[in-house]
Amino acid sequence: MSAQEKHTTRVAAGLKASINNPNVSEDARERAADRLESIEGANSDQHQTRQLAGYKATLHNDRTSAQAKEHAREVLEAAGYTVEPGPGLSPSEHQTHVLAGYKAALHNPRVSEEAKQHAREYLQEHDTL
C-alpha cells in the first residue's frame, strides 16, 4: 500500500469516527459524510480505471490465453472502449499512436509518477526513449 493510499485510508477512518461520535455537531457530521463520500467515489473511479487498464494489458500480453483475451475484450467493450484499432489504421500506424501516447504521458503534469515510470519502461522496451 502506497503512502497516499495509507493517508486516504486513515482520513476515511477519521471521517467515519466523526460521523459516529456523539460529541460532534450535526454540521460537522454532514461535512464528514460528504467528504467521505467524495473520497470513496474517487477511490472507486481509480479502482475501475486500474481494472480496465489491466484488461487492456491482457489484450497485448503474449502469455495470456485466447479465452482471457476474449473476456478482456468483452469487459472493455461493455465499458464503452473500442478494442480494435480504427478502420484504415495499419498496425504500424497504431503502434506509432501508442508510442506517441506514452511520450505525451511523460510531459503531462496530470499523469502520476507511477504512470510516467510505466511509460518510460514501455518506451525503453520499444527502443524509443
Tab-separated table of N, CA and C in Angstrom:
chain	number	residue	atom	x	y	z
A	1	MET	N	0.853	-1.169	0.000
A	1	MET	CA	0.000	0.000	0.000
A	1	MET	C	0.899	1.233	0.000
A	2	SER	N	0.645	2.152	-0.926
A	2	SER	CA	1.467	3.352	-1.021
A	2	SER	C	1.140	4.311	0.124
A	3	ALA	N	1.998	5.295	0.301
A	3	ALA	CA	1.787	6.285	1.362
A	3	ALA	C	0.488	7.054	1.122
A	4	GLN	N	0.195	7.354	-0.141
A	4	GLN	CA	-1.038	8.080	-0.467
A	4	GLN	C	-2.265	7.239	-0.106
A	5	GLU	N	-2.223	5.945	-0.418
A	5	GLU	CA	-3.346	5.071	-0.095
A	5	GLU	C	-3.530	4.954	1.414
A	6	LYS	N	-2.412	4.866	2.154
A	6	LYS	CA	-2.491	4.802	3.616
A	6	LYS	C	-3.101	6.085	4.166
A	7	HIS	N	-2.670	7.225	3.614
A	7	HIS	CA	-3.198	8.513	4.065
A	7	HIS	C	-4.705	8.563	3.835
A	8	THR	N	-5.133	8.184	2.640
A	8	THR	CA	-6.553	8.215	2.309
A	8	THR	C	-7.343	7.286	3.222
A	9	THR	N	-6.802	6.124	3.506
A	9	THR	CA	-7.471	5.170	4.393
A	9	THR	C	-7.619	5.749	5.794
A	10	ARG	N	-6.577	6.404	6.260
A	10	ARG	CA	-6.624	6.992	7.610
A	10	ARG	C	-7.589	8.177	7.674
A	11	VAL	N	-7.605	8.988	6.620
A	11	VAL	CA	-8.552	10.108	6.579
A	11	VAL	C	-9.978	9.567	6.604
A	12	ALA	N	-10.239	8.537	5.807
A	12	ALA	CA	-11.577	7.939	5.777
A	12	ALA	C	-11.956	7.393	7.151
A	13	ALA	N	-11.014	6.760	7.837
A	13	ALA	CA	-11.293	6.232	9.178
A	13	ALA	C	-11.636	7.365	10.139
A	14	GLY	N	-10.918	8.468	10.056
A	14	GLY	CA	-11.205	9.614	10.913
A	14	GLY	C	-12.574	10.214	10.630
A	15	LEU	N	-12.928	10.274	9.354
A	15	LEU	CA	-14.244	10.805	8.988
A	15	LEU	C	-15.360	9.893	9.498
A	16	LYS	N	-15.166	8.584	9.395
A	16	LYS	CA	-16.161	7.639	9.909
A	16	LYS	C	-16.307	7.789	11.418
A	17	ALA	N	-15.189	7.996	12.099
A	17	ALA	CA	-15.243	8.191	13.553
A	17	ALA	C	-16.013	9.465	13.888
A	18	SER	N	-15.789	10.524	13.115
A	18	SER	CA	-16.505	11.785	13.350
A	18	SER	C	-18.005	11.610	13.163
A	19	ILE	N	-18.376	10.864	12.141
A	19	ILE	CA	-19.797	10.649	11.859
A	19	ILE	C	-20.475	9.918	13.014
A	20	ASN	N	-19.760	9.002	13.652
A	20	ASN	CA	-20.349	8.187	14.723
A	20	ASN	C	-20.108	8.730	16.125
A	21	ASN	N	-19.392	9.839	16.246
A	21	ASN	CA	-19.073	10.401	17.555
A	21	ASN	C	-20.231	11.290	18.021
A	22	PRO	N	-20.839	10.991	19.171
A	22	PRO	CA	-21.970	11.798	19.653
A	22	PRO	C	-21.562	13.215	20.068
A	23	ASN	N	-20.276	13.465	20.279
A	23	ASN	CA	-19.815	14.792	20.683
A	23	ASN	C	-19.553	15.721	19.497
A	24	VAL	N	-19.753	15.240	18.281
A	24	VAL	CA	-19.517	16.044	17.079
A	24	VAL	C	-20.841	16.658	16.647
A	25	SER	N	-20.795	17.942	16.255
A	25	SER	CA	-22.022	18.637	15.859
A	25	SER	C	-22.619	18.017	14.595
A	26	GLU	N	-23.900	18.285	14.393
A	26	GLU	CA	-24.596	17.745	13.219
A	26	GLU	C	-23.992	18.298	11.924
A	27	ASP	N	-23.616	19.580	11.925
A	27	ASP	CA	-22.979	20.168	10.733
A	27	ASP	C	-21.662	19.466	10.412
A	28	ALA	N	-20.871	19.224	11.431
A	28	ALA	CA	-19.585	18.555	11.220
A	28	ALA	C	-19.794	17.125	10.726
A	29	ARG	N	-20.822	16.471	11.232
A	29	ARG	CA	-21.123	15.113	10.762
A	29	ARG	C	-21.499	15.123	9.283
A	30	GLU	N	-22.308	16.096	8.894
A	30	GLU	CA	-22.711	16.194	7.486
A	30	GLU	C	-21.506	16.462	6.590
A	31	ARG	N	-20.633	17.376	7.027
A	31	ARG	CA	-19.422	17.660	6.233
A	31	ARG	C	-18.542	16.421	6.133
A	32	ALA	N	-18.416	15.689	7.239
A	32	ALA	CA	-17.607	14.468	7.229
A	32	ALA	C	-18.215	13.428	6.295
A	33	ALA	N	-19.530	13.308	6.317
A	33	ALA	CA	-20.201	12.340	5.436
A	33	ALA	C	-20.003	12.721	3.969
A	34	ASP	N	-20.110	14.019	3.665
A	34	ASP	CA	-19.898	14.475	2.283
A	34	ASP	C	-18.469	14.202	1.830
A	35	ARG	N	-17.530	14.512	2.697
A	35	ARG	CA	-16.122	14.302	2.332
A	35	ARG	C	-15.814	12.814	2.184
A	36	LEU	N	-16.356	12.000	3.064
A	36	LEU	CA	-16.153	10.555	2.975
A	36	LEU	C	-16.722	10.015	1.665
A	37	GLU	N	-17.879	10.510	1.298
A	37	GLU	CA	-18.493	10.077	0.035
A	37	GLU	C	-17.611	10.450	-1.155
A	38	SER	N	-17.028	11.645	-1.129
A	38	SER	CA	-16.167	12.054	-2.247
A	38	SER	C	-14.879	11.227	-2.285
A	39	ILE	N	-14.337	10.884	-1.125
A	39	ILE	CA	-13.126	10.049	-1.080
A	39	ILE	C	-13.429	8.661	-1.628
A	40	GLU	N	-14.526	8.078	-1.172
A	40	GLU	CA	-14.874	6.732	-1.631
A	40	GLU	C	-15.196	6.726	-3.113
A	41	GLY	N	-15.825	7.786	-3.611
A	41	GLY	CA	-16.119	7.876	-5.040
A	41	GLY	C	-14.858	7.970	-5.868
A	42	ALA	N	-13.887	8.753	-5.410
A	42	ALA	CA	-12.621	8.889	-6.138
A	42	ALA	C	-11.862	7.574	-6.144
A	43	ASN	N	-11.877	6.871	-5.023
A	43	ASN	CA	-11.179	5.587	-4.954
A	43	ASN	C	-11.815	4.556	-5.871
A	44	SER	N	-13.153	4.544	-5.950
A	44	SER	CA	-13.796	3.558	-6.819
A	44	SER	C	-13.531	3.881	-8.280
A	45	ASP	N	-13.469	5.173	-8.637
A	45	ASP	CA	-13.127	5.558	-10.008
A	45	ASP	C	-11.714	5.114	-10.339
A	46	GLN	N	-10.801	5.346	-9.424
A	46	GLN	CA	-9.410	4.958	-9.645
A	46	GLN	C	-9.299	3.438	-9.747
A	47	HIS	N	-10.041	2.733	-8.911
A	47	HIS	CA	-10.020	1.272	-8.946
A	47	HIS	C	-10.536	0.770	-10.294
A	48	GLN	N	-11.634	1.346	-10.763
A	48	GLN	CA	-12.194	0.927	-12.049
A	48	GLN	C	-11.223	1.240	-13.184
A	49	THR	N	-10.575	2.383	-13.134
A	49	THR	CA	-9.603	2.747	-14.161
A	49	THR	C	-8.463	1.744	-14.192
A	50	ARG	N	-7.981	1.355	-13.035
A	50	ARG	CA	-6.887	0.380	-12.983
A	50	ARG	C	-7.337	-0.994	-13.467
A	51	GLN	N	-8.567	-1.366	-13.147
A	51	GLN	CA	-9.082	-2.644	-13.641
A	51	GLN	C	-9.133	-2.646	-15.166
A	52	LEU	N	-9.666	-1.582	-15.744
A	52	LEU	CA	-9.765	-1.508	-17.202
A	52	LEU	C	-8.382	-1.493	-17.841
A	53	ALA	N	-7.436	-0.831	-17.197
A	53	ALA	CA	-6.062	-0.832	-17.716
A	53	ALA	C	-5.499	-2.249	-17.712
A	54	GLY	N	-5.830	-3.024	-16.705
A	54	GLY	CA	-5.394	-4.417	-16.655
A	54	GLY	C	-5.992	-5.240	-17.784
A	55	TYR	N	-7.261	-4.988	-18.088
A	55	TYR	CA	-7.884	-5.693	-19.206
A	55	TYR	C	-7.237	-5.293	-20.533
A	56	LYS	N	-6.904	-4.011	-20.667
A	56	LYS	CA	-6.217	-3.567	-21.889
A	56	LYS	C	-4.865	-4.265	-22.015
A	57	ALA	N	-4.157	-4.380	-20.909
A	57	ALA	CA	-2.851	-5.041	-20.930
A	57	ALA	C	-2.998	-6.513	-21.302
A	58	THR	N	-4.068	-7.137	-20.857
A	58	THR	CA	-4.307	-8.545	-21.180
A	58	THR	C	-4.376	-8.758	-22.686
A	59	LEU	N	-4.983	-7.816	-23.390
A	59	LEU	CA	-5.118	-7.951	-24.839
A	59	LEU	C	-3.769	-7.972	-25.550
A	60	HIS	N	-2.771	-7.337	-24.966
A	60	HIS	CA	-1.472	-7.208	-25.622
A	60	HIS	C	-0.405	-8.125	-25.029
A	61	ASN	N	-0.787	-8.944	-24.074
A	61	ASN	CA	0.166	-9.843	-23.425
A	61	ASN	C	0.205	-11.165	-24.184
A	62	ASP	N	1.368	-11.528	-24.684
A	62	ASP	CA	1.518	-12.767	-25.453
A	62	ASP	C	1.291	-14.014	-24.601
A	63	ARG	N	1.399	-13.880	-23.292
A	63	ARG	CA	1.285	-15.044	-22.411
A	63	ARG	C	-0.133	-15.302	-21.912
A	64	THR	N	-1.098	-14.514	-22.350
A	64	THR	CA	-2.476	-14.758	-21.918
A	64	THR	C	-3.196	-15.619	-22.947
A	65	SER	N	-4.142	-16.390	-22.474
A	65	SER	CA	-4.877	-17.308	-23.349
A	65	SER	C	-5.869	-16.543	-24.222
A	66	ALA	N	-6.313	-17.198	-25.271
A	66	ALA	CA	-7.320	-16.603	-26.157
A	66	ALA	C	-8.612	-16.358	-25.386
A	67	GLN	N	-8.933	-17.260	-24.459
A	67	GLN	CA	-10.140	-17.108	-23.649
A	67	GLN	C	-10.039	-15.860	-22.758
A	68	ALA	N	-8.881	-15.642	-22.156
A	68	ALA	CA	-8.686	-14.459	-21.305
A	68	ALA	C	-8.767	-13.185	-22.135
A	69	LYS	N	-8.198	-13.218	-23.329
A	69	LYS	CA	-8.254	-12.040	-24.204
A	69	LYS	C	-9.686	-11.748	-24.633
A	70	GLU	N	-10.446	-12.786	-24.921
A	70	GLU	CA	-11.844	-12.595	-25.311
A	70	GLU	C	-12.636	-11.987	-24.154
A	71	HIS	N	-12.402	-12.475	-22.939
A	71	HIS	CA	-13.081	-11.919	-21.765
A	71	HIS	C	-12.714	-10.443	-21.582
A	72	ALA	N	-11.431	-10.124	-21.714
A	72	ALA	CA	-10.980	-8.736	-21.574
A	72	ALA	C	-11.640	-7.856	-22.631
A	73	ARG	N	-11.734	-8.355	-23.851
A	73	ARG	CA	-12.361	-7.603	-24.943
A	73	ARG	C	-13.831	-7.320	-24.610
A	74	GLU	N	-14.538	-8.325	-24.080
A	74	GLU	CA	-15.949	-8.156	-23.719
A	74	GLU	C	-16.121	-7.111	-22.619
A	75	VAL	N	-15.265	-7.173	-21.605
A	75	VAL	CA	-15.359	-6.222	-20.492
A	75	VAL	C	-15.100	-4.800	-20.987
A	76	LEU	N	-14.072	-4.631	-21.806
A	76	LEU	CA	-13.738	-3.301	-22.311
A	76	LEU	C	-14.839	-2.751	-23.209
A	77	GLU	N	-15.390	-3.592	-24.062
A	77	GLU	CA	-16.473	-3.133	-24.931
A	77	GLU	C	-17.706	-2.763	-24.114
A	78	ALA	N	-17.992	-3.517	-23.055
A	78	ALA	CA	-19.125	-3.204	-22.182
A	78	ALA	C	-18.920	-1.869	-21.465
A	79	ALA	N	-17.654	-1.521	-21.215
A	79	ALA	CA	-17.343	-0.248	-20.554
A	79	ALA	C	-17.288	0.908	-21.556
A	80	GLY	N	-17.487	0.600	-22.845
A	80	GLY	CA	-17.527	1.656	-23.852
A	80	GLY	C	-16.223	1.909	-24.570
A	81	TYR	N	-15.248	1.031	-24.425
A	81	TYR	CA	-13.961	1.208	-25.090
A	81	TYR	C	-13.957	0.498	-26.432
A	82	THR	N	-13.301	1.108	-27.410
A	82	THR	CA	-13.088	0.472	-28.697
A	82	THR	C	-11.834	-0.370	-28.569
A	83	VAL	N	-11.966	-1.653	-28.827
A	83	VAL	CA	-10.861	-2.571	-28.598
A	83	VAL	C	-9.948	-2.656	-29.809
A	84	GLU	N	-10.516	-2.696	-30.975
A	84	GLU	CA	-9.723	-2.839	-32.195
A	84	GLU	C	-9.290	-1.465	-32.690
A	85	PRO	N	-8.127	-1.381	-33.371
A	85	PRO	CA	-7.719	-0.110	-33.963
A	85	PRO	C	-8.769	0.359	-34.964
A	86	GLY	N	-8.826	1.645	-35.183
A	86	GLY	CA	-9.805	2.218	-36.088
A	86	GLY	C	-9.676	1.688	-37.503
A	87	PRO	N	-10.748	1.811	-38.297
A	87	PRO	CA	-10.698	1.322	-39.671
A	87	PRO	C	-9.667	2.104	-40.482
A	88	GLY	N	-8.938	1.388	-41.314
A	88	GLY	CA	-7.935	2.030	-42.157
A	88	GLY	C	-6.637	2.315	-41.439
A	89	LEU	N	-6.514	1.899	-40.212
A	89	LEU	CA	-5.305	2.148	-39.437
A	89	LEU	C	-4.444	0.893	-39.467
A	90	SER	N	-3.279	1.009	-40.072
A	90	SER	CA	-2.396	-0.153	-40.161
A	90	SER	C	-1.788	-0.438	-38.788
A	91	PRO	N	-1.295	-1.656	-38.586
A	91	PRO	CA	-0.670	-1.975	-37.290
A	91	PRO	C	0.499	-1.049	-36.956
A	92	SER	N	1.277	-0.650	-37.958
A	92	SER	CA	2.407	0.242	-37.671
A	92	SER	C	1.917	1.632	-37.274
A	93	GLU	N	0.835	2.107	-37.902
A	93	GLU	CA	0.271	3.405	-37.516
A	93	GLU	C	-0.289	3.335	-36.100
A	94	HIS	N	-0.944	2.227	-35.792
A	94	HIS	CA	-1.485	2.052	-34.445
A	94	HIS	C	-0.351	2.084	-33.420
A	95	GLN	N	0.733	1.366	-33.713
A	95	GLN	CA	1.875	1.340	-32.799
A	95	GLN	C	2.467	2.739	-32.649
A	96	THR	N	2.512	3.503	-33.735
A	96	THR	CA	3.011	4.878	-33.678
A	96	THR	C	2.143	5.716	-32.746
A	97	HIS	N	0.826	5.534	-32.826
A	97	HIS	CA	-0.084	6.277	-31.947
A	97	HIS	C	0.109	5.878	-30.489
A	98	VAL	N	0.304	4.594	-30.257
A	98	VAL	CA	0.528	4.109	-28.887
A	98	VAL	C	1.797	4.733	-28.312
A	99	LEU	N	2.874	4.696	-29.088
A	99	LEU	CA	4.144	5.275	-28.626
A	99	LEU	C	4.005	6.776	-28.389
A	100	ALA	N	3.279	7.459	-29.274
A	100	ALA	CA	3.061	8.900	-29.099
A	100	ALA	C	2.288	9.176	-27.814
A	101	GLY	N	1.332	8.319	-27.491
A	101	GLY	CA	0.574	8.480	-26.251
A	101	GLY	C	1.449	8.333	-25.020
A	102	TYR	N	2.350	7.351	-25.052
A	102	TYR	CA	3.269	7.175	-23.923
A	102	TYR	C	4.228	8.360	-23.813
A	103	LYS	N	4.700	8.861	-24.945
A	103	LYS	CA	5.593	10.026	-24.905
A	103	LYS	C	4.854	11.239	-24.352
A	104	ALA	N	3.610	11.410	-24.752
A	104	ALA	CA	2.814	12.532	-24.245
A	104	ALA	C	2.598	12.405	-22.741
A	105	ALA	N	2.422	11.187	-22.262
A	105	ALA	CA	2.205	10.968	-20.827
A	105	ALA	C	3.391	11.460	-20.006
A	106	LEU	N	4.591	11.344	-20.568
A	106	LEU	CA	5.790	11.782	-19.839
A	106	LEU	C	5.791	13.285	-19.580
A	107	HIS	N	5.110	14.041	-20.434
A	107	HIS	CA	5.125	15.500	-20.324
A	107	HIS	C	3.825	16.071	-19.756
A	108	ASN	N	2.877	15.216	-19.434
A	108	ASN	CA	1.590	15.668	-18.931
A	108	ASN	C	1.662	15.798	-17.410
A	109	PRO	N	1.442	16.999	-16.862
A	109	PRO	CA	1.545	17.183	-15.408
A	109	PRO	C	0.448	16.450	-14.628
A	110	ARG	N	-0.632	16.042	-15.291
A	110	ARG	CA	-1.720	15.354	-14.595
A	110	ARG	C	-1.515	13.846	-14.524
A	111	VAL	N	-0.423	13.354	-15.096
A	111	VAL	CA	-0.131	11.920	-15.084
A	111	VAL	C	0.699	11.608	-13.843
A	112	SER	N	0.321	10.547	-13.131
A	112	SER	CA	1.033	10.179	-11.902
A	112	SER	C	2.458	9.732	-12.213
A	113	GLU	N	3.295	9.765	-11.192
A	113	GLU	CA	4.688	9.340	-11.367
A	113	GLU	C	4.759	7.852	-11.711
A	114	GLU	N	3.855	7.058	-11.146
A	114	GLU	CA	3.817	5.625	-11.474
A	114	GLU	C	3.519	5.413	-12.952
A	115	ALA	N	2.554	6.170	-13.480
A	115	ALA	CA	2.202	6.038	-14.899
A	115	ALA	C	3.353	6.511	-15.785
A	116	LYS	N	4.031	7.568	-15.351
A	116	LYS	CA	5.181	8.044	-16.129
A	116	LYS	C	6.291	7.000	-16.139
A	117	GLN	N	6.499	6.337	-15.009
A	117	GLN	CA	7.515	5.285	-14.951
A	117	GLN	C	7.138	4.137	-15.881
A	118	HIS	N	5.866	3.778	-15.889
A	118	HIS	CA	5.407	2.719	-16.799
A	118	HIS	C	5.632	3.135	-18.253
A	119	ALA	N	5.343	4.392	-18.566
A	119	ALA	CA	5.550	4.886	-19.931
A	119	ALA	C	7.026	4.816	-20.308
A	120	ARG	N	7.902	5.203	-19.372
A	120	ARG	CA	9.349	5.125	-19.645
A	120	ARG	C	9.770	3.684	-19.939
A	121	GLU	N	9.288	2.763	-19.115
A	121	GLU	CA	9.635	1.348	-19.309
A	121	GLU	C	9.134	0.840	-20.656
A	122	TYR	N	7.908	1.194	-21.008
A	122	TYR	CA	7.341	0.746	-22.286
A	122	TYR	C	8.151	1.309	-23.449
A	123	LEU	N	8.488	2.591	-23.368
A	123	LEU	CA	9.259	3.220	-24.441
A	123	LEU	C	10.660	2.625	-24.531
A	124	GLN	N	11.263	2.297	-23.396
A	124	GLN	CA	12.587	1.665	-23.418
A	124	GLN	C	12.515	0.268	-24.028
A	125	GLU	N	11.460	-0.466	-23.721
A	125	GLU	CA	11.284	-1.803	-24.302
A	125	GLU	C	11.171	-1.744	-25.820
A	126	HIS	N	10.635	-0.635	-26.323
A	126	HIS	CA	10.439	-0.483	-27.766
A	126	HIS	C	11.508	0.417	-28.397
A	127	ASP	N	12.598	0.632	-27.662
A	127	ASP	CA	13.757	1.397	-28.156
A	127	ASP	C	13.379	2.767	-28.719
A	128	THR	N	12.487	3.456	-28.039
A	128	THR	CA	12.092	4.790	-28.496
A	128	THR	C	12.362	5.868	-27.461
A	129	LEU	N	13.081	5.521	-26.423
A	129	LEU	CA	13.378	6.531	-25.396
A	129	LEU	C	14.869	6.713	-25.296
